[in-house]
Coordinates of C-alpha atoms and ligand atoms in Angstrom, one line a residue:
X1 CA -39.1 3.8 164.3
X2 CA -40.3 6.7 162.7
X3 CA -40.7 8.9 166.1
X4 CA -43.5 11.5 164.4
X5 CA -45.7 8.7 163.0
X6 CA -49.2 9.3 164.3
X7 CA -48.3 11.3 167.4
X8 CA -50.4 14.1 167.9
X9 CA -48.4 17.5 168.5
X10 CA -50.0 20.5 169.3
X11 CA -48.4 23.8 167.6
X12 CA -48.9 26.7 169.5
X13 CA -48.4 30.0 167.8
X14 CA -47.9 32.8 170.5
X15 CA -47.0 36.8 169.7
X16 CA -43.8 36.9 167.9
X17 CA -42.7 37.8 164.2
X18 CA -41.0 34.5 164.4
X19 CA -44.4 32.8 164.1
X20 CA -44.4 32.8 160.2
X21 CA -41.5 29.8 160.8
X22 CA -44.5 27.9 163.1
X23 CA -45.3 27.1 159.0
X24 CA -42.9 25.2 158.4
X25 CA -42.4 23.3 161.4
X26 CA -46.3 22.9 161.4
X27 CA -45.9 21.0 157.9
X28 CA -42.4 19.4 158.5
X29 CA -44.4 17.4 161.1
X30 CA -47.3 16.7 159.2
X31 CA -45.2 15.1 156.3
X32 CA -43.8 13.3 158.5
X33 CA -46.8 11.5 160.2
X34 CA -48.0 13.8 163.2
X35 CA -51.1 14.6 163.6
X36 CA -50.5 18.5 164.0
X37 CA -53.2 20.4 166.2
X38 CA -52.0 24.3 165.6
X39 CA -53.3 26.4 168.5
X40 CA -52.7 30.0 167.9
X41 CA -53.1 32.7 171.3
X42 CA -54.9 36.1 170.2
X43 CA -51.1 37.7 169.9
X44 CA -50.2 34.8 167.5
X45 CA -52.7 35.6 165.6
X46 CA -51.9 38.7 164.4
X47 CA -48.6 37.4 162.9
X48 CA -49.9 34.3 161.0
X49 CA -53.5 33.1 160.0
X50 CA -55.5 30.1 160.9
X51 CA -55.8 29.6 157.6
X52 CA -52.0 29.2 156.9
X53 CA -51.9 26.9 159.5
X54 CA -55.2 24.9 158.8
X55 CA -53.9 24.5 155.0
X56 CA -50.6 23.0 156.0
X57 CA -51.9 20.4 158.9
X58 CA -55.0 19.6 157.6
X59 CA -56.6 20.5 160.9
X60 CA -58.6 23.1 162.3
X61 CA -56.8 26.2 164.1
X62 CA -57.7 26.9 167.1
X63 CA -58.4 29.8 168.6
X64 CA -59.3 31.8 171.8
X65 CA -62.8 32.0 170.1
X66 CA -63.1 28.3 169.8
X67 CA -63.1 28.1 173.8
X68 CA -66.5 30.5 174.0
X69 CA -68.8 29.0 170.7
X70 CA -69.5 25.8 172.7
X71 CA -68.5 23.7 169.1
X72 CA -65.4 22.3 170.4
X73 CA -66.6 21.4 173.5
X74 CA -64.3 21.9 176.4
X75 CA -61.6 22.5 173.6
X76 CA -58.3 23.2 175.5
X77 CA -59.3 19.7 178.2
X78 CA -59.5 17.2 174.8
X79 CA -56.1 19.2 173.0
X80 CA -54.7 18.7 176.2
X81 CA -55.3 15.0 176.8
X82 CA -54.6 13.7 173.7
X83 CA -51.6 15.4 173.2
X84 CA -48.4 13.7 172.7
X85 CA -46.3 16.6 172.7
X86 CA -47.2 19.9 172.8
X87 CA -44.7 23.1 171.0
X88 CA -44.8 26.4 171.8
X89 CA -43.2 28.0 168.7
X90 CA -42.6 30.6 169.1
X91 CA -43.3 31.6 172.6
X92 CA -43.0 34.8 173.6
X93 CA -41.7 36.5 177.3
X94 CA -45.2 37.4 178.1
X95 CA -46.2 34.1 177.3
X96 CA -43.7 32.2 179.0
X97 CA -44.7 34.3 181.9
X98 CA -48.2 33.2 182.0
X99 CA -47.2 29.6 182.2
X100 CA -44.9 30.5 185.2
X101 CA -47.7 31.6 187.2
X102 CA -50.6 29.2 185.7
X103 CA -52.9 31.6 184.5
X104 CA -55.1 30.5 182.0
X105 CA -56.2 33.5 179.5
X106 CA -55.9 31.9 176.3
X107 CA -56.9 28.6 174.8
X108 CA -52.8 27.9 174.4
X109 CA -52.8 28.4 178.1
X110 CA -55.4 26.6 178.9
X111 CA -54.6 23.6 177.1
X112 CA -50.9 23.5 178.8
X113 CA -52.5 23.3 182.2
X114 CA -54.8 20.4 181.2
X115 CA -51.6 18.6 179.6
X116 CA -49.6 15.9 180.9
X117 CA -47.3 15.6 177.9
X118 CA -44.1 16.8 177.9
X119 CA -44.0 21.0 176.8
X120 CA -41.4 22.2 174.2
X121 CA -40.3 25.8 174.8
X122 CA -39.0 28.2 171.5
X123 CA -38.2 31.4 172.5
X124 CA -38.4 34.3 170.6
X125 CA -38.3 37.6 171.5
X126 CA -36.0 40.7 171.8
X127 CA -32.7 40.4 173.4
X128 CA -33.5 42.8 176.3
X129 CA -36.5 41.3 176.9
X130 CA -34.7 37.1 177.4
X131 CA -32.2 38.9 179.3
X132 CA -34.5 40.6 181.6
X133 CA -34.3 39.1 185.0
X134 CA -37.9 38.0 185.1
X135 CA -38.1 36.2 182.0
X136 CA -34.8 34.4 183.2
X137 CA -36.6 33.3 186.4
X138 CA -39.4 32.3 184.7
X139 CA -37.3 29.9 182.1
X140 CA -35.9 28.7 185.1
X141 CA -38.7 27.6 186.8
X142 CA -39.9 26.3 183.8
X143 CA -36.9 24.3 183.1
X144 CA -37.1 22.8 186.5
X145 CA -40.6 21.7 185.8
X146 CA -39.6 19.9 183.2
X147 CA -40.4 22.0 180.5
X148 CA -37.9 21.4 177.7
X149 CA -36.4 24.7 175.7
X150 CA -34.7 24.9 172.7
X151 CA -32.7 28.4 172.0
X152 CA -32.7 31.3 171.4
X153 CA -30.2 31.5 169.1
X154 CA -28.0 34.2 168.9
X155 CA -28.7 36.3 165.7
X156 CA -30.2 39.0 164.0
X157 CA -33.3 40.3 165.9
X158 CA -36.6 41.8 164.1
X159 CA -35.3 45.4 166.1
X160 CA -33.3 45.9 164.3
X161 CA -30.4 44.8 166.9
X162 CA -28.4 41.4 167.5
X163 CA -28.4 39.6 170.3
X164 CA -29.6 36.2 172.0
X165 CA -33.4 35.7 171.5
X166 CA -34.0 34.8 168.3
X167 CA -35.8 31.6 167.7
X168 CA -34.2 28.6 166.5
X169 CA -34.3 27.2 163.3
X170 CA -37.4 24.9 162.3
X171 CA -35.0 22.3 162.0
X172 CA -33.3 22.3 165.0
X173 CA -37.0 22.8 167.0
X174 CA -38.0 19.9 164.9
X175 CA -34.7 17.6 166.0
X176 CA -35.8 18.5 169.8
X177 CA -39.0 17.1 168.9
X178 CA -37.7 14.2 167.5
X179 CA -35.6 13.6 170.5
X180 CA -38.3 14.0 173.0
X181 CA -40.9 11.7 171.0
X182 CA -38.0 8.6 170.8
X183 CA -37.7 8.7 174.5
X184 CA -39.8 6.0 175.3
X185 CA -39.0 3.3 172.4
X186 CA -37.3 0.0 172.2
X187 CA -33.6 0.6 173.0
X188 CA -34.8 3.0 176.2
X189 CA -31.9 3.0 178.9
X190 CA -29.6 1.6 176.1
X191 CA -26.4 3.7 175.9
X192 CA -24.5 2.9 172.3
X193 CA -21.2 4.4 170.9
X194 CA -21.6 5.2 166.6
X195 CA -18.8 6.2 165.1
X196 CA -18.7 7.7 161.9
X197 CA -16.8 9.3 159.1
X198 CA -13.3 8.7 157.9
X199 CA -10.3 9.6 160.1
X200 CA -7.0 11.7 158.5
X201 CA -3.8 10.9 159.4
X202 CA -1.5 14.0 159.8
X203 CA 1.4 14.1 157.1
X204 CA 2.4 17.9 157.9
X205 CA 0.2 20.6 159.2
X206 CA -1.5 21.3 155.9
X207 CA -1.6 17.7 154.3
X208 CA -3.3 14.3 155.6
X209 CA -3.9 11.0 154.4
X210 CA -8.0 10.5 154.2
X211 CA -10.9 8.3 152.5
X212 CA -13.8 8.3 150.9
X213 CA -16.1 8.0 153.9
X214 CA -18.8 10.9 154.4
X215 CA -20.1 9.8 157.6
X216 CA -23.9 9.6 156.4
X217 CA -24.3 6.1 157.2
X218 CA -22.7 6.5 160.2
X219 CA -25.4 9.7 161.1
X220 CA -27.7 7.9 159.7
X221 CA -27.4 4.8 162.4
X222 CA -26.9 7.2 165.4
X223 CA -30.0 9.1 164.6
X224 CA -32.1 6.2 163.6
X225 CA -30.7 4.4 167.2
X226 CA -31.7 7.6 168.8
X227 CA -35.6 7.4 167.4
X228 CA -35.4 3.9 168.7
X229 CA -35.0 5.6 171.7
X230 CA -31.3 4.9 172.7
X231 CA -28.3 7.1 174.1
X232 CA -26.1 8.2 171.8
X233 CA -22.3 9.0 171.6
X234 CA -21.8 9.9 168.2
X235 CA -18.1 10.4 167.4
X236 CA -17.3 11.6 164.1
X237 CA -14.5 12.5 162.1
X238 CA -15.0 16.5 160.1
X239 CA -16.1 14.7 157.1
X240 CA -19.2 14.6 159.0
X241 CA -20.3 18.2 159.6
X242 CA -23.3 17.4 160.7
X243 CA -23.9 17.3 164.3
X244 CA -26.6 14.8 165.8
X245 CA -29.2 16.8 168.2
X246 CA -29.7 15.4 171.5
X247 CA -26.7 13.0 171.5
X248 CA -23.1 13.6 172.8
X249 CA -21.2 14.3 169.9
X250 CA -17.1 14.0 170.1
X251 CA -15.1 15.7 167.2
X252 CA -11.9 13.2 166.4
X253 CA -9.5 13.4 163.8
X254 CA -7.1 10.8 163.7
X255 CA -7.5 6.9 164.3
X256 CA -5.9 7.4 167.6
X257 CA -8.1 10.4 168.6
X258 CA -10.9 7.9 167.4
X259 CA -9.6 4.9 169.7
X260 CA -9.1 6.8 172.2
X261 CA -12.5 8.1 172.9
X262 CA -14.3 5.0 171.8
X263 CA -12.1 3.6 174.6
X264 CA -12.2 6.4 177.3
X265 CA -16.7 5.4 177.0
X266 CA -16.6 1.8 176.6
X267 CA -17.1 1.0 180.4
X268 CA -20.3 2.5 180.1
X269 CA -21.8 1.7 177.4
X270 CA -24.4 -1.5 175.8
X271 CA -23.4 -1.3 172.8
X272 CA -20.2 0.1 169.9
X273 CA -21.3 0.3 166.3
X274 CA -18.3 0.8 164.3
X275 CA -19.3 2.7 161.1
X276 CA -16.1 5.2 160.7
X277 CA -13.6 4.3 157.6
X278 CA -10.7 3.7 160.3
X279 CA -7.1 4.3 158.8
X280 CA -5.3 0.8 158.5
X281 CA -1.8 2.9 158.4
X282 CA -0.8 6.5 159.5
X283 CA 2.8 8.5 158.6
X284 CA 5.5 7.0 160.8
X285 CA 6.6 10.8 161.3
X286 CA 4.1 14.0 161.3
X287 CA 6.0 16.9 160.1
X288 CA 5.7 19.8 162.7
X289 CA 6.5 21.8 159.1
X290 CA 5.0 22.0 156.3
X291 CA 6.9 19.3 153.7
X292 CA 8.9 21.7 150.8
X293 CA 8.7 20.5 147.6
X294 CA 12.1 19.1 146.4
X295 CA 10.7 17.9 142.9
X296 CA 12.5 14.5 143.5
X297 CA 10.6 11.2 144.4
X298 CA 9.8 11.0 148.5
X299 CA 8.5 8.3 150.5
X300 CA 6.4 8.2 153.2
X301 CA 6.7 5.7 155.6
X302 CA 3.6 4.4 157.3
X303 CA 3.0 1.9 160.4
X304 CA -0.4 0.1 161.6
X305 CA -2.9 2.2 163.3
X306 CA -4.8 0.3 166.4
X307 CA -7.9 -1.7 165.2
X308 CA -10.1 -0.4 167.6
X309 CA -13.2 -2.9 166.4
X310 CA -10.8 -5.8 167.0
X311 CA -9.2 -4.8 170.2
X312 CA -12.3 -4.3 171.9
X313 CA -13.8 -7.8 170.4
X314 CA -10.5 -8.9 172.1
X315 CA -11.3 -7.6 175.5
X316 CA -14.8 -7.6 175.5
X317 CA -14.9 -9.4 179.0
X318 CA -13.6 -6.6 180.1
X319 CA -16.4 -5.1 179.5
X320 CA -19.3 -6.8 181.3
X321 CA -22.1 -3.9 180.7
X322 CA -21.2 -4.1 176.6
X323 CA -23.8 -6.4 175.0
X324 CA -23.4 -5.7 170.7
X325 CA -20.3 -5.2 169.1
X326 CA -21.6 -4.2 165.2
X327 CA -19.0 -3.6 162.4
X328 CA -19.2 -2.7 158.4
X329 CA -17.1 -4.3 156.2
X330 CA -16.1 -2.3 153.2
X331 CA -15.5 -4.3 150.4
X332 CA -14.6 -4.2 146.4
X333 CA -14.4 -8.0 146.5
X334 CA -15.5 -11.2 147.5
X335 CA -17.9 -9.3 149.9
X336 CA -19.5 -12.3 151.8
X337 CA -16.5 -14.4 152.7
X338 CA -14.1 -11.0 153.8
X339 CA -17.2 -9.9 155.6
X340 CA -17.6 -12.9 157.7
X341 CA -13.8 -13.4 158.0
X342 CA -14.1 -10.1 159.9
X343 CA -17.2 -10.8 162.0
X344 CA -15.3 -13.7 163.5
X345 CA -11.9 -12.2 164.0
X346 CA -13.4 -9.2 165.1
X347 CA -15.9 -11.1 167.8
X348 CA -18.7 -9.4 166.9
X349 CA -22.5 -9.8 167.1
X350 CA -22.9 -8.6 163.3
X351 CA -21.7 -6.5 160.5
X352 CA -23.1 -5.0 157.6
X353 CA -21.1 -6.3 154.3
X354 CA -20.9 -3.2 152.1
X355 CA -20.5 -3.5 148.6
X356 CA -18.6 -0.1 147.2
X357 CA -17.8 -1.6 144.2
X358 CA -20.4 0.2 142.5
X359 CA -21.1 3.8 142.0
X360 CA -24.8 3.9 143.3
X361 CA -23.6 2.6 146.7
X362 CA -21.2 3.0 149.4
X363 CA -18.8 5.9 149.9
X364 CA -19.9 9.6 149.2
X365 CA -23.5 7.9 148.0
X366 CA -27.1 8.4 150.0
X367 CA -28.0 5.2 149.2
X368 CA -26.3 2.1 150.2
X369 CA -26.5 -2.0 149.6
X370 CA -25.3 -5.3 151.5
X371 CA -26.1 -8.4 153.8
X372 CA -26.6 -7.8 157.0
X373 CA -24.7 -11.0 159.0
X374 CA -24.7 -12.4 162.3
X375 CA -22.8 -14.5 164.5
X376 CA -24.5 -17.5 163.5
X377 CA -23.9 -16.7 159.6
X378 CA -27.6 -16.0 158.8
X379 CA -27.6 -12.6 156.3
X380 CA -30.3 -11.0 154.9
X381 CA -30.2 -9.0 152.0
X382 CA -30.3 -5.2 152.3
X383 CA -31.4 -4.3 148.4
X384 CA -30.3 -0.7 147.2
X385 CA -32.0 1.5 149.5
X386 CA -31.6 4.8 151.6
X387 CA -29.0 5.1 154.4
X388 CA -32.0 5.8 156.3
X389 CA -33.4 2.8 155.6
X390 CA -30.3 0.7 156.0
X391 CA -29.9 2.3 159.5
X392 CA -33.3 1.1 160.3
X393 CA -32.5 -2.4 159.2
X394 CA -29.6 -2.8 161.5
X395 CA -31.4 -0.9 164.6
X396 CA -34.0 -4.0 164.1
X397 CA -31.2 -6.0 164.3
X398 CA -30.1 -4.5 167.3
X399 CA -33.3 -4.5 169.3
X400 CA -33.2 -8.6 168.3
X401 CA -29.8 -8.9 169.9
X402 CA -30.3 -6.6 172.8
X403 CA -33.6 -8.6 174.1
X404 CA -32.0 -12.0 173.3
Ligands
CTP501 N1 -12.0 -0.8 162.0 C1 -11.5 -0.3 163.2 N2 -10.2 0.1 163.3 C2 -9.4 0.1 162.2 C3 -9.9 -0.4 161.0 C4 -11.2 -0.8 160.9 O1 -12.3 -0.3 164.2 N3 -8.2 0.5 162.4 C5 -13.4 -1.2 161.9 C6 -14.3 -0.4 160.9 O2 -14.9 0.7 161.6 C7 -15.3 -1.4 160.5 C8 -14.5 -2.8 160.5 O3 -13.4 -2.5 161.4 O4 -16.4 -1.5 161.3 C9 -14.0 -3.3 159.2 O5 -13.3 -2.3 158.6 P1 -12.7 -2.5 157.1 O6 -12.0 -1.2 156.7 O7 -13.8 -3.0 156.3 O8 -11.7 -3.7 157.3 P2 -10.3 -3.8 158.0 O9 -10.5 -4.5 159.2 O10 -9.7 -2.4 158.1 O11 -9.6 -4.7 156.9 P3 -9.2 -4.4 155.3 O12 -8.9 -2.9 155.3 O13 -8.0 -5.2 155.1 O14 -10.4 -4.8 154.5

């Protein structure tokens, strides 16, 4: 699932100060699994060292000089065959300019017109400079080659000035990379709705009624579907700041906000996994002011939200293209039997029976514990682990159920 593990990604390092981040993406990926081939154009080098990059990869560096010694034989044909995925970070106008026109004057170069994998683009450069008409043509006809970009970011530049063309963040090149390496994986073509994150129910302007929920599991199943290769529509709630690169991500507040875009995307999608602490009740009335103390007792008077898990196991038929309908069941107490009383009331394919009774688990924490259970009651035990790793264990799931 993992969408790094052995993949071979080729860094390239072209003339920017931004390269001294190349670094850090370089060993990001490595930990992670790749096999990281840096690649570093005479211009690169002068910002950051082979060396650097060969003690964080565990590779060799390449380098224009590696093309004329004759002991990597045709150097920039092999890099660019066995490459997975190949990052320029960062690349530079002049760079990007070269690839426009296919010319071929560095090993970098080289090995991008030998390559059939797909081409991540970082730019980085002055703002004047990704603003200049020709380096807007040639991102263009890169883009419409398929070339994939992420940024410039809009920043502080090394002139001194601030503007767009700053290079984006190692984590955010790293998520692209993510993204483009899950494309081809089990849940391809698969479009599925997470939802995560606990909802607030307006009592004035300034005060809501809330829950515990942080959204990580939730994240943590989107991006984990993602890596499987899926389409995500991650809608969260703002206890999830967190946005999920790559996948549409809808900002709700409220249960209603929440039903109503889980609703508005249903007809298009395989599969809903409800992770999101959903209010049960809201405030009757939302102040349009805020409430004045009075220093006397007050009551609040509450109605039912929508159960949006449970009207769409209702309607499913309505439905035809959704296939998995997943749920969590939080629960302090006789976690089993409440968690399958809800699978079968809620029609739905599974859910993950979470135990928040204790500390190490649940709300707020980054690990998490439960059965996993489906339709025909078989559970298997998810021991204290990760949200990561739970994620993984219920996008196995959902592979199962999507291919039965
Ligand atoms: N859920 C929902 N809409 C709601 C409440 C819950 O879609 N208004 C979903 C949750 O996202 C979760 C599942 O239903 O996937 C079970 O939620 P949970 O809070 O455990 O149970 P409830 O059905 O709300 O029942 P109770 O609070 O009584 O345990």
């Amino acid at each position: 699932m993992n969408p790094f593990a052995g993949k071979n990604i080729i860094v390239g390092i072209t003339g920017s100060i931004a390269a001294y981040k190349a670094a850090e993406i370089a060993s990001v990926l490595t930990k992670a699994g790749a096999n990281v081939q840096p690649v570093l154009t005479p211009a690169g080098e002068k910002f950051i060292t082979p060396l650097t990059l060969q003690s964080v990869t565990g590779n060799h560096a390449s380098v224009d000089n590696d093309l004329w010694t004759g002991e990597h034989h045709v150097a920039h044909i092999t890099l660019g065959h066995d490459a997975d995925l190949i990052m320029i970070t960062p690349a530079s106008a002049n760079f990007m300019g070269k690839v426009a026109c296919g010319l071929g004057d560095s090993l970098l170069a080289l090995t991008i017109l030998a390559s059939h994998c797909p081409v991540l683009i970082a730019p980085a450069m002055d703002g004047d400079m990704y603003a200049n008409a020709a380096t807007q043509a040639n991102v263009e006809l890169l883009r419409e080659r398929g070339f994939h970009f992420v940024g410039p970011a809009q920043g502080h530049l090394a002139s001194g000035l601030t503007g767009v063309g700053r290079m984006s963040e190692p984590t955010e090149i790293i998520a692209a990379a993510r993204y483009i390496l899950s494309r081809d994986n089990s849940l391809k073509g698969k479009k599925i709705i997470v939802t995560a994150g606990g909802t607030r129910e307006a009592i004035d302007p300034v005060r809501y009624i809330g829950n515990r929920s942080s959204g990580k599991q939730g994240l943590a199943l989107a991006q984990a579907a993602q890596d499987s290769g899926a389409d995500v529509i991650l809608i969260k709630t703002p206890a999830l700041t967190e946005k999920l690169y790559g996948a549409e991500n809808i900002e709700v507040v409220s249960a209603e906000e929440m039903c109503n875009a889980v609703f508005s995307n249903l007809p298009d999608v395989d599969g809903v996994l409800m992770v999101a602490a959903v209010a049960d009740y809201k405030p009757q009335i939302t102040a349009e002011e805020k409430i004045k103390k009075t220093g006397k007792r007050m009551t609040l008077q509450l109605e039912a939200t929508t159960d949006i898990l449970y009207e769409i196991g209702e309607n499913r038929n309505r439905f035809p293209k959704l296939k998995v309908l997943g749920g969590f069941a939080a629960e302090s107490e006789d976690l089993l039997n409440n968690a399958k009383a809800k699978l079968k009331k809620k029609h739905l394919d599974f859910i993950f029976a979470n135990d928040i009774s204790s500390n190490e688990s649940g709300f707020e924490s980054e690990q998490n514990k439960g059965f996993l259970i489906d339709r025909s009651g078989i559970m298997r035990e998810v021991s204290l682990s990760s949200k990561q790793k739970i994620a993984e264990e219920i996008v196995t799931e959902l592979v199962k159920l999507f291919s039965e």
